[in-house]
């Protein structure tokens, strides 16, 4: 009874946070009143005193085509340092350096809100032929592993885990109280980046159902002395890379950490923070998964049937992903490019939705602006059948007309036609032109946890799933010859009201993310240079 009361109390804090962090037409969520870009927090975490292992740069040698990536049954590469280098080069490494006047900044393979990158990445390795057993932190600027811990008892069978944490201050520095949402969306981006990179190697990925304390201990995030003068990291999740038996018994973190020897002192990212946002710490604590849950059983990987007409090299397409800054407002696309992109969102055991059975709780509302073969208006792509029935109950006033022109595997329905939708979407996307100039915009909608339905940690899962959908859209837009950009800034309740979700009884349905796709306009003033000086053997 006490445990249930505590869960309801935590869920109330989560719900209050989501309501408090909404942008409204009359006022944005609480954030800093000023920004000093010269005093931006350091985008790179390092651990002084930790031994460093450089990783090879071999992604350019990978010849698998984008469409080949979705074929099940490809032979898995062996687990070794070279493949770890490929894995991280195609998921979390730098993708380019940009320069404009005196300013120089890095882009990364994984997307991030505002290019602020709150997500830190850890590797736990056992039984590899050329890497000592232990815990490592990935340093993207150097494309290297910093050894945080050495295990006393070496293992014989190779096992690999990838862990994630968030440094909330990196996002809160710019976005204030709404930053926790963006950190979770970035987690979804990172999970997607890991899954696609693992697919290049023929590996599967599954999340370990560890509780928060186990996650923090495994990555060394509970070692207060190692973060004495530095910003702490919030433990998020750990995934196992499966390159042999996909459903082998999961590792026991407690056994791995016995007698481990730890190294390194975290660097300070912001010596003079101007603001504090305690509500972020409160929602982080309230939304933690405190106890372990069963590790997911991986479903069979199915072949994706509706593919884009891309012949691009998969590793090149993944590394060339960018967030569009501007769109050509006269550009158009066709349903021939749209249908494969929407099909990529359907969780039918295909990549990247083959990591478990929890990836069908977020649904896509398509606002078609300039799509030949589809009338301008709002359409719904429900990603599971039971959600469609609940949404139809919540939105009885809309058309719910099947889109006859779309393929049978897409349950797309017409909600309402509106030829003047672009201007409305610009307003609702915090007055940003990328909402109006795109060829289409997708709003991601989900039921948030309620006392009757779910646990508070599901709040993180909903946001992460929205971010994972965003990563799919980023890559599918590139494959279609277009470009995408995530829009975290939108006016929450006005978007819901536009859809008709303002009525009593629809409060659980919330919009979590916007994403726009269009033809990018390149800024010729910005110079681009390679991410690393030269390839490494």
GROMACS .gro file of C-alpha atoms in nm, residues 20 106 348 419 464:
model
    5
   20UNK     CA    1   0.422   2.339  -1.588
  106UNK     CA    2   3.103   2.047  -3.381
  348UNK     CA    3   0.622  -0.457  -3.701
  419UNK     CA    4  -0.539   2.409  -4.765
  464UNK     CA    5   1.211   0.849  -2.568
   0.00000   0.00000   0.00000
